Amino acid sequence: MKTRIMIYVDDVDMSVAFWTDEFGAQVVARQTLNGGYQNVIVGISSEVELSIFPRDYIRIYSPEVAENVPSLMFFSKDFDRLHDELISAGEITEVNGVLTFNFQDPEGNYFVVAKAE
């Protein structure tokens, strides 16, 4: 099963650069939307993709969800490397026996990485 998560940002190019530079995500597709807006899909893994939409586009076509921010936790076997390399990585904490840390994207959205066993 593949999961595609839609996120809404003010600067699509900056968000794509963050996910590709910091996580090694690959651009899967670029789509031109109504009004000349661009949507970019990046693959985080073979089973997880982020579909990055401009928030202004969502405000026009789906205003009821435009301000939604997903609360995402990524499980990674590269936990220690990610913590060392992510500029915005927070302190490592233990939650119910699982090591985790928060990080922030360039737009101030917070995400969590948990250590995969």
GROMACS .gro file of C-alpha atoms in nm:
model
  117
    1MET     CA    1   0.000   0.000   0.000
    2LYS     CA    2   0.126   0.346  -0.087
    3THR     CA    3   0.039   0.653   0.121
    4ARG     CA    4   0.032   1.003  -0.025
    5ILE     CA    5  -0.001   1.287   0.225
    6MET     CA    6  -0.109   1.630   0.107
    7ILE     CA    7   0.058   1.928   0.271
    8TYR     CA    8  -0.018   2.293   0.205
    9VAL     CA    9   0.264   2.547   0.209
   10ASP     CA   10   0.329   2.910   0.120
   11ASP     CA   11   0.644   2.833  -0.084
   12VAL     CA   12   0.632   2.504  -0.277
   13ASP     CA   13   0.988   2.532  -0.412
   14MET     CA   14   1.133   2.593  -0.065
   15SER     CA   15   0.938   2.298   0.076
   16VAL     CA   16   1.050   2.067  -0.207
   17ALA     CA   17   1.412   2.173  -0.151
   18PHE     CA   18   1.380   2.095   0.221
   19TRP     CA   19   1.243   1.743   0.168
   20THR     CA   20   1.488   1.659  -0.112
   21ASP     CA   21   1.795   1.808   0.058
   22GLU     CA   22   1.726   1.699   0.417
   23PHE     CA   23   1.554   1.363   0.358
   24GLY     CA   24   1.683   1.260   0.019
   25ALA     CA   25   1.328   1.261  -0.117
   26GLN     CA   26   1.291   1.232  -0.493
   27VAL     CA   27   1.060   1.444  -0.707
   28VAL     CA   28   0.803   1.201  -0.847
   29ALA     CA   29   0.585   1.445  -1.041
   30ARG     CA   30   0.519   1.812  -1.108
   31GLN     CA   31   0.167   1.912  -1.201
   32THR     CA   32   0.031   2.241  -1.330
   33LEU     CA   33  -0.295   2.327  -1.156
   34ASN     CA   34  -0.572   2.574  -1.239
   35GLY     CA   35  -0.454   2.933  -1.224
   36GLY     CA   36  -0.095   2.840  -1.307
   37TYR     CA   37  -0.022   2.699  -0.962
   38GLN     CA   38   0.223   2.409  -0.927
   39ASN     CA   39   0.188   2.091  -0.722
   40VAL     CA   40   0.497   1.877  -0.660
   41ILE     CA   41   0.494   1.518  -0.538
   42VAL     CA   42   0.806   1.394  -0.359
   43GLY     CA   43   0.876   1.035  -0.261
   44ILE     CA   44   1.003   0.997   0.095
   45SER     CA   45   1.023   0.619   0.049
   46SER     CA   46   0.882   0.360  -0.189
   47GLU     CA   47   0.556   0.367   0.009
   48VAL     CA   48   0.524   0.729   0.127
   49GLU     CA   49   0.484   1.041  -0.085
   50LEU     CA   50   0.417   1.403   0.004
   51SER     CA   51   0.199   1.598  -0.236
   52ILE     CA   52   0.297   1.961  -0.180
   53PHE     CA   53   0.034   2.218  -0.275
   54PRO     CA   54   0.049   2.597  -0.264
   55ARG     CA   55  -0.173   2.714   0.023
   56ASP     CA   56  -0.314   2.996  -0.197
   57TYR     CA   57  -0.446   2.736  -0.443
   58ILE     CA   58  -0.609   2.538  -0.162
   59ARG     CA   59  -0.768   2.856  -0.022
   60ILE     CA   60  -0.943   2.900  -0.358
   61TYR     CA   61  -1.045   2.541  -0.436
   62SER     CA   62  -1.074   2.376  -0.090
   63PRO     CA   63  -1.088   2.658   0.165
   64GLU     CA   64  -1.222   2.430   0.438
   65VAL     CA   65  -0.885   2.250   0.463
   66ALA     CA   66  -0.642   2.530   0.369
   67GLU     CA   67  -0.511   2.584   0.721
   68ASN     CA   68  -0.489   2.215   0.816
   69VAL     CA   69  -0.144   2.092   0.918
   70PRO     CA   70  -0.092   1.717   0.943
   71SER     CA   71   0.070   1.574   1.253
   72LEU     CA   72   0.312   1.321   1.107
   73MET     CA   73   0.550   1.075   1.267
   74PHE     CA   74   0.809   0.908   1.046
   75PHE     CA   75   0.969   0.583   1.165
   76SER     CA   76   1.327   0.549   1.044
   77LYS     CA   77   1.610   0.301   1.075
   78ASP     CA   78   1.838   0.599   0.995
   79PHE     CA   79   1.723   0.772   1.315
   80ASP     CA   80   2.069   0.869   1.444
   81ARG     CA   81   2.190   0.994   1.104
   82LEU     CA   82   1.875   1.200   1.054
   83HIS     CA   83   1.908   1.353   1.399
   84ASP     CA   84   2.271   1.444   1.330
   85GLU     CA   85   2.202   1.588   0.983
   86LEU     CA   86   1.872   1.772   1.025
   87ILE     CA   87   1.949   2.132   1.109
   88SER     CA   88   1.620   2.177   1.293
   89ALA     CA   89   1.634   1.846   1.486
   90GLY     CA   90   1.526   1.881   1.846
   91GLU     CA   91   1.636   1.691   2.153
   92ILE     CA   92   1.601   1.313   2.152
   93THR     CA   93   1.338   1.197   2.399
   94GLU     CA   94   1.189   0.862   2.490
   95VAL     CA   95   0.813   0.818   2.460
   96ASN     CA   96   0.675   0.484   2.580
   97GLY     CA   97   1.009   0.317   2.514
   98VAL     CA   98   1.053   0.466   2.165
   99LEU     CA   99   1.323   0.724   2.089
  100THR     CA  100   1.188   1.030   1.908
  101PHE     CA  101   1.281   1.383   1.809
  102ASN     CA  102   1.092   1.673   1.655
  103PHE     CA  103   1.201   1.876   1.357
  104GLN     CA  104   1.065   2.182   1.185
  105ASP     CA  105   1.028   2.249   0.813
  106PRO     CA  106   1.110   2.595   0.669
  107GLU     CA  107   0.748   2.708   0.718
  108GLY     CA  108   0.742   2.625   1.088
  109ASN     CA  109   0.549   2.298   1.069
  110TYR     CA  110   0.663   2.037   1.320
  111PHE     CA  111   0.708   1.667   1.248
  112VAL     CA  112   0.839   1.373   1.452
  113VAL     CA  113   1.094   1.103   1.372
  114ALA     CA  114   1.082   0.783   1.576
  115LYS     CA  115   1.350   0.516   1.582
  116ALA     CA  116   1.236   0.209   1.388
  117GLU     CA  117   1.337  -0.127   1.521
   0.00000   0.00000   0.00000
